[in-house]
Amino acid sequence: MNSLSFFSGCLGLDLGLKKAGIKPLLFCENDRFCKETIKKNEPSIPLIDDILSYTPKEIKKIAGLKNKEKIDLIVGGPPCQAFSTAGKRESFKDPRGNVFLYFVKVITDLMPNYFVIENVRGLMSASLKHRPHNQRGKGFPPLSPDEAPGGALKYVLTELKKSGYEISFNLYNSANYGVPQKRERIIIIGSIENKVQHLKPTHHENGEYGLKEWVDIKEAFKGLGRKKMHHTNFSEKRLKYYKLLKSGQNWRNLPIELQKEAMGKSYHSGGGKTGFYRRLAWDKPSPA
């Protein structure tokens, strides 16, 4: 099988595909440092940058495929900031959201046998047209169908289904597949030929249902101390607080006077802030 890869990053997904016997024909990436990584590791495979600068026909030609040659697989994780709950959630009004729509157009124009799209869980609740929260509720008209939660995902799925794809989509946690990290992502899989099944988990938090237990940090880090690694040292200022914390703790476990000292102005801001001065728990997967 062959594949075209978009938003390729540093080839994490593509390395997995390559190990599964799928041959990459083209990479697409806009980030300067990621491009350097790709060129160093895969110098013989064509690399393009901004997807918006190329027509689907040009992409196919650069990949070395003739007009009637079939593409087996197209993969990509379009920029997620437009849908992330950590951002403004402007969906397709955000230029990064429009890149998502163009990626869908590339898929529906080139019609590969399969495609895989990855994105943040916020896509499930993102609207097609975002209305600011201060313009909702009492005194404002009800949300239109385009402004309702889930509208962005519904639009994407509709466009792909109109082209004849059978689609499976679900929210998956990487820890359920043996990765020592709890990372939730939507995976959309499409096939032009067959009905697509949901991915079956191999692990469970406590090993229920006959599955293996989640892989924890202790298991993942085993042997790292014996290898020469590149790393960044924490400053003495930060180490002062870390030395007072145990596995799995964060700034909230410091004495109250040290919480204010460590956090500074952030102490009075909103949000959970659980990532500040957090030490990973040895007996759990890492948070994302």
PDB file of C-alpha atoms in Angstrom:
ATOM      1  CA  MET A   1       0.000   0.000   0.000  1.00  0.00           C
ATOM      2  CA  ASN A   2       1.022   3.623  -0.516  1.00  0.00           C
ATOM      3  CA  SER A   3       0.147   6.744   1.465  1.00  0.00           C
ATOM      4  CA  LEU A   4       0.118  10.537   1.216  1.00  0.00           C
ATOM      5  CA  SER A   5       0.758  12.280   4.537  1.00  0.00           C
ATOM      6  CA  PHE A   6      -0.432  15.788   5.459  1.00  0.00           C
ATOM      7  CA  PHE A   7       0.371  17.877   8.571  1.00  0.00           C
ATOM      8  CA  SER A   8       3.158  15.311   8.934  1.00  0.00           C
ATOM      9  CA  GLY A   9       4.897  16.829  11.963  1.00  0.00           C
ATOM     10  CA  CYS A  10       8.055  14.865  12.714  1.00  0.00           C
ATOM     11  CA  LEU A  11       6.627  11.679  11.098  1.00  0.00           C
ATOM     12  CA  GLY A  12       5.300   9.950  14.232  1.00  0.00           C
ATOM     13  CA  LEU A  13       2.196   8.572  12.505  1.00  0.00           C
ATOM     14  CA  ASP A  14       4.118   7.883   9.307  1.00  0.00           C
ATOM     15  CA  LEU A  15       6.735   5.837  11.131  1.00  0.00           C
ATOM     16  CA  GLY A  16       3.937   3.607  12.430  1.00  0.00           C
ATOM     17  CA  LEU A  17       2.499   3.249   8.925  1.00  0.00           C
ATOM     18  CA  LYS A  18       5.939   2.436   7.531  1.00  0.00           C
ATOM     19  CA  LYS A  19       6.423  -0.291  10.147  1.00  0.00           C
ATOM     20  CA  ALA A  20       3.064  -1.715   9.015  1.00  0.00           C
ATOM     21  CA  GLY A  21       4.382  -1.954   5.436  1.00  0.00           C
ATOM     22  CA  ILE A  22       2.720   1.178   4.007  1.00  0.00           C
ATOM     23  CA  LYS A  23       4.999   3.140   1.674  1.00  0.00           C
ATOM     24  CA  PRO A  24       4.932   6.967   1.932  1.00  0.00           C
ATOM     25  CA  LEU A  25       4.900   8.823  -1.399  1.00  0.00           C
ATOM     26  CA  LEU A  26       4.628  12.410  -0.128  1.00  0.00           C
ATOM     27  CA  PHE A  27       4.831  14.455   3.073  1.00  0.00           C
ATOM     28  CA  CYS A  28       3.259  17.872   3.708  1.00  0.00           C
ATOM     29  CA  GLU A  29       4.406  20.079   6.579  1.00  0.00           C
ATOM     30  CA  ASN A  30       4.692  23.830   7.176  1.00  0.00           C
ATOM     31  CA  ASP A  31       6.764  23.992  10.381  1.00  0.00           C
ATOM     32  CA  ARG A  32      10.446  24.795   9.777  1.00  0.00           C
ATOM     33  CA  PHE A  33      11.872  22.443  12.408  1.00  0.00           C
ATOM     34  CA  CYS A  34       9.591  19.573  11.425  1.00  0.00           C
ATOM     35  CA  LYS A  35      10.665  20.033   7.798  1.00  0.00           C
ATOM     36  CA  GLU A  36      14.318  19.757   8.833  1.00  0.00           C
ATOM     37  CA  THR A  37      13.499  16.517  10.666  1.00  0.00           C
ATOM     38  CA  ILE A  38      11.660  15.085   7.650  1.00  0.00           C
ATOM     39  CA  LYS A  39      14.467  15.976   5.222  1.00  0.00           C
ATOM     40  CA  LYS A  40      17.063  14.374   7.482  1.00  0.00           C
ATOM     41  CA  ASN A  41      15.136  11.112   7.947  1.00  0.00           C
ATOM     42  CA  GLU A  42      13.337  10.762   4.602  1.00  0.00           C
ATOM     43  CA  PRO A  43      15.429  12.741   2.075  1.00  0.00           C
ATOM     44  CA  SER A  44      14.222  10.774  -0.961  1.00  0.00           C
ATOM     45  CA  ILE A  45      10.474  11.387  -0.474  1.00  0.00           C
ATOM     46  CA  PRO A  46       8.865  14.599  -1.850  1.00  0.00           C
ATOM     47  CA  LEU A  47       8.041  17.218   0.803  1.00  0.00           C
ATOM     48  CA  ILE A  48       5.648  20.121   0.235  1.00  0.00           C
ATOM     49  CA  ASP A  49       4.833  22.863   2.719  1.00  0.00           C
ATOM     50  CA  ASP A  50       1.532  24.787   2.962  1.00  0.00           C
ATOM     51  CA  ILE A  51      -1.285  22.512   1.741  1.00  0.00           C
ATOM     52  CA  LEU A  52      -3.274  25.575   0.583  1.00  0.00           C
ATOM     53  CA  SER A  53      -0.574  26.330  -2.005  1.00  0.00           C
ATOM     54  CA  TYR A  54      -1.198  23.130  -3.997  1.00  0.00           C
ATOM     55  CA  THR A  55      -4.144  21.788  -5.965  1.00  0.00           C
ATOM     56  CA  PRO A  56      -5.083  18.112  -5.504  1.00  0.00           C
ATOM     57  CA  LYS A  57      -3.893  17.494  -9.087  1.00  0.00           C
ATOM     58  CA  GLU A  58      -0.482  19.057  -8.332  1.00  0.00           C
ATOM     59  CA  ILE A  59      -0.185  17.007  -5.130  1.00  0.00           C
ATOM     60  CA  LYS A  60      -0.751  13.781  -7.024  1.00  0.00           C
ATOM     61  CA  LYS A  61       1.824  14.733  -9.652  1.00  0.00           C
ATOM     62  CA  ILE A  62       4.474  15.630  -7.035  1.00  0.00           C
ATOM     63  CA  ALA A  63       3.839  12.247  -5.360  1.00  0.00           C
ATOM     64  CA  GLY A  64       4.843  10.614  -8.654  1.00  0.00           C
ATOM     65  CA  LEU A  65       1.395   9.204  -9.445  1.00  0.00           C
ATOM     66  CA  LYS A  66      -0.221   9.287 -12.874  1.00  0.00           C
ATOM     67  CA  ASN A  67      -3.796  10.498 -13.311  1.00  0.00           C
ATOM     68  CA  LYS A  68      -5.468   7.095 -13.121  1.00  0.00           C
ATOM     69  CA  GLU A  69      -3.142   5.585 -10.509  1.00  0.00           C
ATOM     70  CA  LYS A  70      -4.949   4.822  -7.259  1.00  0.00           C
ATOM     71  CA  ILE A  71      -3.978   6.196  -3.850  1.00  0.00           C
ATOM     72  CA  ASP A  72      -4.383   3.645  -1.070  1.00  0.00           C
ATOM     73  CA  LEU A  73      -4.334   5.946   1.947  1.00  0.00           C
ATOM     74  CA  ILE A  74      -4.392   9.639   2.881  1.00  0.00           C
ATOM     75  CA  VAL A  75      -3.634  10.548   6.494  1.00  0.00           C
ATOM     76  CA  GLY A  76      -3.432  13.758   8.481  1.00  0.00           C
ATOM     77  CA  GLY A  77      -4.205  15.625  11.681  1.00  0.00           C
ATOM     78  CA  PRO A  78      -5.181  19.179  10.629  1.00  0.00           C
ATOM     79  CA  PRO A  79      -4.327  21.995  13.081  1.00  0.00           C
ATOM     80  CA  CYS A  80      -6.590  21.597  16.099  1.00  0.00           C
ATOM     81  CA  GLN A  81      -6.392  25.066  17.683  1.00  0.00           C
ATOM     82  CA  ALA A  82      -9.605  26.148  15.918  1.00  0.00           C
ATOM     83  CA  PHE A  83     -11.565  23.428  17.752  1.00  0.00           C
ATOM     84  CA  SER A  84      -9.646  23.022  21.006  1.00  0.00           C
ATOM     85  CA  THR A  85     -11.507  23.934  24.193  1.00  0.00           C
ATOM     86  CA  ALA A  86      -8.338  25.777  25.236  1.00  0.00           C
ATOM     87  CA  GLY A  87      -8.780  28.307  22.406  1.00  0.00           C
ATOM     88  CA  LYS A  88     -11.422  30.707  21.081  1.00  0.00           C
ATOM     89  CA  ARG A  89     -13.191  27.869  19.208  1.00  0.00           C
ATOM     90  CA  GLU A  90     -13.788  29.864  16.044  1.00  0.00           C
ATOM     91  CA  SER A  91     -14.046  26.638  14.023  1.00  0.00           C
ATOM     92  CA  PHE A  92     -14.063  27.263  10.281  1.00  0.00           C
ATOM     93  CA  LYS A  93     -13.899  31.070  10.725  1.00  0.00           C
ATOM     94  CA  ASP A  94     -10.350  30.457  11.981  1.00  0.00           C
ATOM     95  CA  PRO A  95      -7.821  30.139   9.102  1.00  0.00           C
ATOM     96  CA  ARG A  96      -6.603  26.898  10.716  1.00  0.00           C
ATOM     97  CA  GLY A  97     -10.172  25.565  10.528  1.00  0.00           C
ATOM     98  CA  ASN A  98     -10.263  26.389   6.819  1.00  0.00           C
ATOM     99  CA  VAL A  99      -7.144  24.256   6.358  1.00  0.00           C
ATOM    100  CA  PHE A 100      -9.229  21.376   7.737  1.00  0.00           C
ATOM    101  CA  LEU A 101     -11.889  22.001   5.056  1.00  0.00           C
ATOM    102  CA  TYR A 102      -9.249  22.107   2.316  1.00  0.00           C
ATOM    103  CA  PHE A 103      -7.836  18.807   3.581  1.00  0.00           C
ATOM    104  CA  VAL A 104     -11.329  17.311   3.238  1.00  0.00           C
ATOM    105  CA  LYS A 105     -11.442  18.669  -0.350  1.00  0.00           C
ATOM    106  CA  VAL A 106      -8.063  17.041  -1.109  1.00  0.00           C
ATOM    107  CA  ILE A 107      -9.448  13.710   0.131  1.00  0.00           C
ATOM    108  CA  THR A 108     -12.707  13.959  -1.840  1.00  0.00           C
ATOM    109  CA  ASP A 109     -10.891  15.075  -5.025  1.00  0.00           C
ATOM    110  CA  LEU A 110      -8.168  12.416  -4.913  1.00  0.00           C
ATOM    111  CA  MET A 111     -10.505   9.667  -3.590  1.00  0.00           C
ATOM    112  CA  PRO A 112      -8.048   7.320  -1.860  1.00  0.00           C
ATOM    113  CA  ASN A 113      -9.276   3.851  -0.890  1.00  0.00           C
ATOM    114  CA  TYR A 114      -8.877   4.856   2.757  1.00  0.00           C
ATOM    115  CA  PHE A 115      -8.317   7.996   4.801  1.00  0.00           C
ATOM    116  CA  VAL A 116      -7.521   8.653   8.468  1.00  0.00           C
ATOM    117  CA  ILE A 117      -8.145  12.054  10.127  1.00  0.00           C
ATOM    118  CA  GLU A 118      -7.049  12.791  13.698  1.00  0.00           C
ATOM    119  CA  ASN A 119      -8.161  15.738  15.835  1.00  0.00           C
ATOM    120  CA  VAL A 120      -8.858  16.930  19.385  1.00  0.00           C
ATOM    121  CA  ARG A 121     -11.985  15.893  21.300  1.00  0.00           C
ATOM    122  CA  GLY A 122     -13.150  19.543  21.090  1.00  0.00           C
ATOM    123  CA  LEU A 123     -14.155  18.866  17.473  1.00  0.00           C
ATOM    124  CA  MET A 124     -17.102  16.844  18.808  1.00  0.00           C
ATOM    125  CA  SER A 125     -18.637  19.900  20.460  1.00  0.00           C
ATOM    126  CA  ALA A 126     -17.396  22.661  18.118  1.00  0.00           C
ATOM    127  CA  SER A 127     -20.050  24.513  16.144  1.00  0.00           C
ATOM    128  CA  LEU A 128     -19.907  25.239  12.421  1.00  0.00           C
ATOM    129  CA  LYS A 129     -20.414  28.930  13.209  1.00  0.00           C
ATOM    130  CA  HIS A 130     -19.192  30.058  16.633  1.00  0.00           C
ATOM    131  CA  ARG A 131     -21.254  32.539  18.629  1.00  0.00           C
ATOM    132  CA  PRO A 132     -19.380  34.179  21.548  1.00  0.00           C
ATOM    133  CA  HIS A 133     -20.635  33.085  24.961  1.00  0.00           C
ATOM    134  CA  ASN A 134     -21.455  36.669  25.953  1.00  0.00           C
ATOM    135  CA  GLN A 135     -24.024  36.709  23.135  1.00  0.00           C
ATOM    136  CA  ARG A 136     -25.944  33.646  24.309  1.00  0.00           C
ATOM    137  CA  GLY A 137     -28.726  32.971  26.796  1.00  0.00           C
ATOM    138  CA  LYS A 138     -31.274  35.395  28.190  1.00  0.00           C
ATOM    139  CA  GLY A 139     -31.947  38.343  25.895  1.00  0.00           C
ATOM    140  CA  PHE A 140     -30.392  36.675  22.829  1.00  0.00           C
ATOM    141  CA  PRO A 141     -32.005  34.522  20.083  1.00  0.00           C
ATOM    142  CA  PRO A 142     -31.607  30.737  20.393  1.00  0.00           C
ATOM    143  CA  LEU A 143     -28.630  29.083  18.679  1.00  0.00           C
ATOM    144  CA  SER A 144     -29.156  28.280  14.999  1.00  0.00           C
ATOM    145  CA  PRO A 145     -28.361  24.736  13.735  1.00  0.00           C
ATOM    146  CA  ASP A 146     -24.977  26.045  12.472  1.00  0.00           C
ATOM    147  CA  GLU A 147     -24.233  27.440  15.946  1.00  0.00           C
ATOM    148  CA  ALA A 148     -25.216  24.260  17.787  1.00  0.00           C
ATOM    149  CA  PRO A 149     -22.503  22.047  19.362  1.00  0.00           C
ATOM    150  CA  GLY A 150     -21.207  19.352  17.016  1.00  0.00           C
ATOM    151  CA  GLY A 151     -22.002  21.267  13.823  1.00  0.00           C
ATOM    152  CA  ALA A 152     -18.381  21.326  12.587  1.00  0.00           C
ATOM    153  CA  LEU A 153     -17.951  17.546  12.860  1.00  0.00           C
ATOM    154  CA  LYS A 154     -21.362  16.913  11.297  1.00  0.00           C
ATOM    155  CA  TYR A 155     -20.426  19.108   8.314  1.00  0.00           C
ATOM    156  CA  VAL A 156     -17.112  17.287   7.770  1.00  0.00           C
ATOM    157  CA  LEU A 157     -18.731  13.840   8.001  1.00  0.00           C
ATOM    158  CA  THR A 158     -21.519  14.873   5.598  1.00  0.00           C
ATOM    159  CA  GLU A 159     -19.015  16.089   2.981  1.00  0.00           C
ATOM    160  CA  LEU A 160     -17.042  12.828   3.202  1.00  0.00           C
ATOM    161  CA  LYS A 161     -20.142  10.627   3.076  1.00  0.00           C
ATOM    162  CA  LYS A 162     -21.438  12.500   0.007  1.00  0.00           C
ATOM    163  CA  SER A 163     -18.319  11.286  -1.810  1.00  0.00           C
ATOM    164  CA  GLY A 164     -19.240   7.680  -1.085  1.00  0.00           C
ATOM    165  CA  TYR A 165     -17.138   6.905   1.987  1.00  0.00           C
ATOM    166  CA  GLU A 166     -18.156   4.484   4.712  1.00  0.00           C
ATOM    167  CA  ILE A 167     -17.036   6.150   7.931  1.00  0.00           C
ATOM    168  CA  SER A 168     -16.144   5.138  11.470  1.00  0.00           C
ATOM    169  CA  PHE A 169     -15.370   7.816  14.038  1.00  0.00           C
ATOM    170  CA  ASN A 170     -14.835   7.636  17.753  1.00  0.00           C
ATOM    171  CA  LEU A 171     -13.052   9.275  20.661  1.00  0.00           C
ATOM    172  CA  TYR A 172     -10.052   7.111  21.533  1.00  0.00           C
ATOM    173  CA  ASN A 173      -7.737   7.220  24.552  1.00  0.00           C
ATOM    174  CA  SER A 174      -4.162   6.286  23.650  1.00  0.00           C
ATOM    175  CA  ALA A 175      -3.708   4.614  27.063  1.00  0.00           C
ATOM    176  CA  ASN A 176      -6.211   1.956  25.928  1.00  0.00           C
ATOM    177  CA  TYR A 177      -3.735   0.944  23.193  1.00  0.00           C
ATOM    178  CA  GLY A 178      -0.576   0.507  25.256  1.00  0.00           C
ATOM    179  CA  VAL A 179       0.736   4.090  25.151  1.00  0.00           C
ATOM    180  CA  PRO A 180       1.954   5.349  28.553  1.00  0.00           C
ATOM    181  CA  GLN A 181      -0.049   8.557  28.177  1.00  0.00           C
ATOM    182  CA  LYS A 182      -3.726   9.487  28.590  1.00  0.00           C
ATOM    183  CA  ARG A 183      -4.380  11.352  25.334  1.00  0.00           C
ATOM    184  CA  GLU A 184      -7.919  11.555  23.973  1.00  0.00           C
ATOM    185  CA  ARG A 185      -8.315  12.147  20.246  1.00  0.00           C
ATOM    186  CA  ILE A 186     -11.048  11.779  17.651  1.00  0.00           C
ATOM    187  CA  ILE A 187     -10.056   9.389  14.890  1.00  0.00           C
ATOM    188  CA  ILE A 188     -12.129   9.407  11.693  1.00  0.00           C
ATOM    189  CA  ILE A 189     -11.501   6.437   9.370  1.00  0.00           C
ATOM    190  CA  GLY A 190     -13.065   6.226   5.916  1.00  0.00           C
ATOM    191  CA  SER A 191     -13.161   3.506   3.280  1.00  0.00           C
ATOM    192  CA  ILE A 192     -14.511   3.661  -0.246  1.00  0.00           C
ATOM    193  CA  GLU A 193     -14.873  -0.132  -0.376  1.00  0.00           C
ATOM    194  CA  ASN A 194     -15.677  -1.626   3.026  1.00  0.00           C
ATOM    195  CA  LYS A 195     -17.523  -0.867   6.227  1.00  0.00           C
ATOM    196  CA  VAL A 196     -14.986   0.336   8.799  1.00  0.00           C
ATOM    197  CA  GLN A 197     -14.986  -1.165  12.285  1.00  0.00           C
ATOM    198  CA  HIS A 198     -14.145   0.720  15.471  1.00  0.00           C
ATOM    199  CA  LEU A 199     -10.622   0.108  16.778  1.00  0.00           C
ATOM    200  CA  LYS A 200     -10.552  -2.563  19.497  1.00  0.00           C
ATOM    201  CA  PRO A 201      -8.664  -1.600  22.695  1.00  0.00           C
ATOM    202  CA  THR A 202      -5.791  -3.746  23.897  1.00  0.00           C
ATOM    203  CA  HIS A 203      -5.512  -2.229  27.417  1.00  0.00           C
ATOM    204  CA  HIS A 204      -7.810  -1.105  30.241  1.00  0.00           C
ATOM    205  CA  GLU A 205      -7.078   1.049  33.285  1.00  0.00           C
ATOM    206  CA  ASN A 206      -7.389  -1.900  35.704  1.00  0.00           C
ATOM    207  CA  GLY A 207      -6.998  -4.784  33.275  1.00  0.00           C
ATOM    208  CA  GLU A 208     -10.714  -5.583  33.066  1.00  0.00           C
ATOM    209  CA  TYR A 209     -12.461  -7.449  30.222  1.00  0.00           C
ATOM    210  CA  GLY A 210      -9.436  -9.699  29.749  1.00  0.00           C
ATOM    211  CA  LEU A 211      -7.292  -6.769  28.565  1.00  0.00           C
ATOM    212  CA  LYS A 212      -3.849  -5.722  29.763  1.00  0.00           C
ATOM    213  CA  GLU A 213      -3.474  -2.976  32.361  1.00  0.00           C
ATOM    214  CA  TRP A 214      -2.483   0.526  31.268  1.00  0.00           C
ATOM    215  CA  VAL A 215       1.272   1.019  30.820  1.00  0.00           C
ATOM    216  CA  ASP A 216       2.509   3.345  33.558  1.00  0.00           C
ATOM    217  CA  ILE A 217       5.368   5.839  33.722  1.00  0.00           C
ATOM    218  CA  LYS A 218       7.609   3.496  35.701  1.00  0.00           C
ATOM    219  CA  GLU A 219       7.401   0.872  32.933  1.00  0.00           C
ATOM    220  CA  ALA A 220       7.902   3.458  30.166  1.00  0.00           C
ATOM    221  CA  PHE A 221      10.995   5.001  31.793  1.00  0.00           C
ATOM    222  CA  LYS A 222      12.661   1.672  32.567  1.00  0.00           C
ATOM    223  CA  GLY A 223      16.280   1.716  31.385  1.00  0.00           C
ATOM    224  CA  LEU A 224      16.425   5.436  30.513  1.00  0.00           C
ATOM    225  CA  GLY A 225      18.962   6.133  33.256  1.00  0.00           C
ATOM    226  CA  ARG A 226      21.501   3.912  31.509  1.00  0.00           C
ATOM    227  CA  LYS A 227      21.408   5.908  28.270  1.00  0.00           C
ATOM    228  CA  LYS A 228      23.029   9.247  27.492  1.00  0.00           C
ATOM    229  CA  MET A 229      20.115  11.607  26.908  1.00  0.00           C
ATOM    230  CA  HIS A 230      19.701  15.207  25.762  1.00  0.00           C
ATOM    231  CA  HIS A 231      17.790  17.138  28.406  1.00  0.00           C
ATOM    232  CA  THR A 232      17.142  20.533  29.957  1.00  0.00           C
ATOM    233  CA  ASN A 233      17.960  21.121  33.613  1.00  0.00           C
ATOM    234  CA  PHE A 234      15.414  22.808  35.872  1.00  0.00           C
ATOM    235  CA  SER A 235      16.502  26.028  37.546  1.00  0.00           C
ATOM    236  CA  GLU A 236      17.300  25.936  41.268  1.00  0.00           C
ATOM    237  CA  LYS A 237      14.231  28.125  41.809  1.00  0.00           C
ATOM    238  CA  ARG A 238      11.911  25.487  40.321  1.00  0.00           C
ATOM    239  CA  LEU A 239      13.766  22.586  41.951  1.00  0.00           C
ATOM    240  CA  LYS A 240      13.131  24.183  45.346  1.00  0.00           C
ATOM    241  CA  TYR A 241       9.419  23.400  44.920  1.00  0.00           C
ATOM    242  CA  TYR A 242       9.738  20.079  43.086  1.00  0.00           C
ATOM    243  CA  LYS A 243      11.846  18.668  45.939  1.00  0.00           C
ATOM    244  CA  LEU A 244       8.898  19.226  48.284  1.00  0.00           C
ATOM    245  CA  LEU A 245       6.455  17.306  46.080  1.00  0.00           C
ATOM    246  CA  LYS A 246       5.908  13.568  45.803  1.00  0.00           C
ATOM    247  CA  SER A 247       4.967  11.427  42.795  1.00  0.00           C
ATOM    248  CA  GLY A 248       1.637  12.588  41.315  1.00  0.00           C
ATOM    249  CA  GLN A 249       1.500  15.872  43.244  1.00  0.00           C
ATOM    250  CA  ASN A 250       1.424  19.480  41.973  1.00  0.00           C
ATOM    251  CA  TRP A 251       1.561  23.052  43.306  1.00  0.00           C
ATOM    252  CA  ARG A 252      -1.648  22.558  45.302  1.00  0.00           C
ATOM    253  CA  ASN A 253       0.215  20.117  47.555  1.00  0.00           C
ATOM    254  CA  LEU A 254       2.709  22.804  48.639  1.00  0.00           C
ATOM    255  CA  PRO A 255       2.180  24.703  51.925  1.00  0.00           C
ATOM    256  CA  ILE A 256      -0.174  27.633  51.289  1.00  0.00           C
ATOM    257  CA  GLU A 257       2.521  30.321  51.652  1.00  0.00           C
ATOM    258  CA  LEU A 258       4.709  28.507  49.117  1.00  0.00           C
ATOM    259  CA  GLN A 259       1.773  28.082  46.702  1.00  0.00           C
ATOM    260  CA  LYS A 260       1.512  31.865  46.360  1.00  0.00           C
ATOM    261  CA  GLU A 261       5.287  32.245  46.091  1.00  0.00           C
ATOM    262  CA  ALA A 262       5.612  29.546  43.417  1.00  0.00           C
ATOM    263  CA  MET A 263       2.629  30.601  41.318  1.00  0.00           C
ATOM    264  CA  GLY A 264       3.009  34.374  41.475  1.00  0.00           C
ATOM    265  CA  LYS A 265       0.162  36.166  39.628  1.00  0.00           C
ATOM    266  CA  SER A 266      -1.129  32.846  38.282  1.00  0.00           C
ATOM    267  CA  TYR A 267      -2.261  31.955  41.818  1.00  0.00           C
ATOM    268  CA  HIS A 268      -5.234  34.318  41.453  1.00  0.00           C
ATOM    269  CA  SER A 269      -6.186  33.347  37.862  1.00  0.00           C
ATOM    270  CA  GLY A 270      -8.935  30.873  36.983  1.00  0.00           C
ATOM    271  CA  GLY A 271      -8.719  27.313  35.677  1.00  0.00           C
ATOM    272  CA  GLY A 272      -7.513  24.082  37.231  1.00  0.00           C
ATOM    273  CA  LYS A 273      -3.799  24.772  36.676  1.00  0.00           C
ATOM    274  CA  THR A 274      -2.990  21.140  37.568  1.00  0.00           C
ATOM    275  CA  GLY A 275      -0.025  21.171  35.174  1.00  0.00           C
ATOM    276  CA  PHE A 276       1.941  23.718  37.251  1.00  0.00           C
ATOM    277  CA  TYR A 277       4.816  22.144  39.218  1.00  0.00           C
ATOM    278  CA  ARG A 278       3.352  18.716  38.510  1.00  0.00           C
ATOM    279  CA  ARG A 279       5.339  15.569  39.179  1.00  0.00           C
ATOM    280  CA  LEU A 280       4.257  12.553  37.151  1.00  0.00           C
ATOM    281  CA  ALA A 281       2.749   9.614  39.045  1.00  0.00           C
ATOM    282  CA  TRP A 282       4.937   6.510  38.725  1.00  0.00           C
ATOM    283  CA  ASP A 283       1.957   4.137  38.754  1.00  0.00           C
ATOM    284  CA  LYS A 284      -0.126   5.898  36.061  1.00  0.00           C
ATOM    285  CA  PRO A 285       0.237   6.912  32.410  1.00  0.00           C
ATOM    286  CA  SER A 286       1.357  10.501  31.877  1.00  0.00           C
ATOM    287  CA  PRO A 287      -1.293  13.166  31.267  1.00  0.00           C
ATOM    288  CA  ALA A 288      -1.211  14.582  27.716  1.00  0.00           C
TER     289      ALA A 288
END
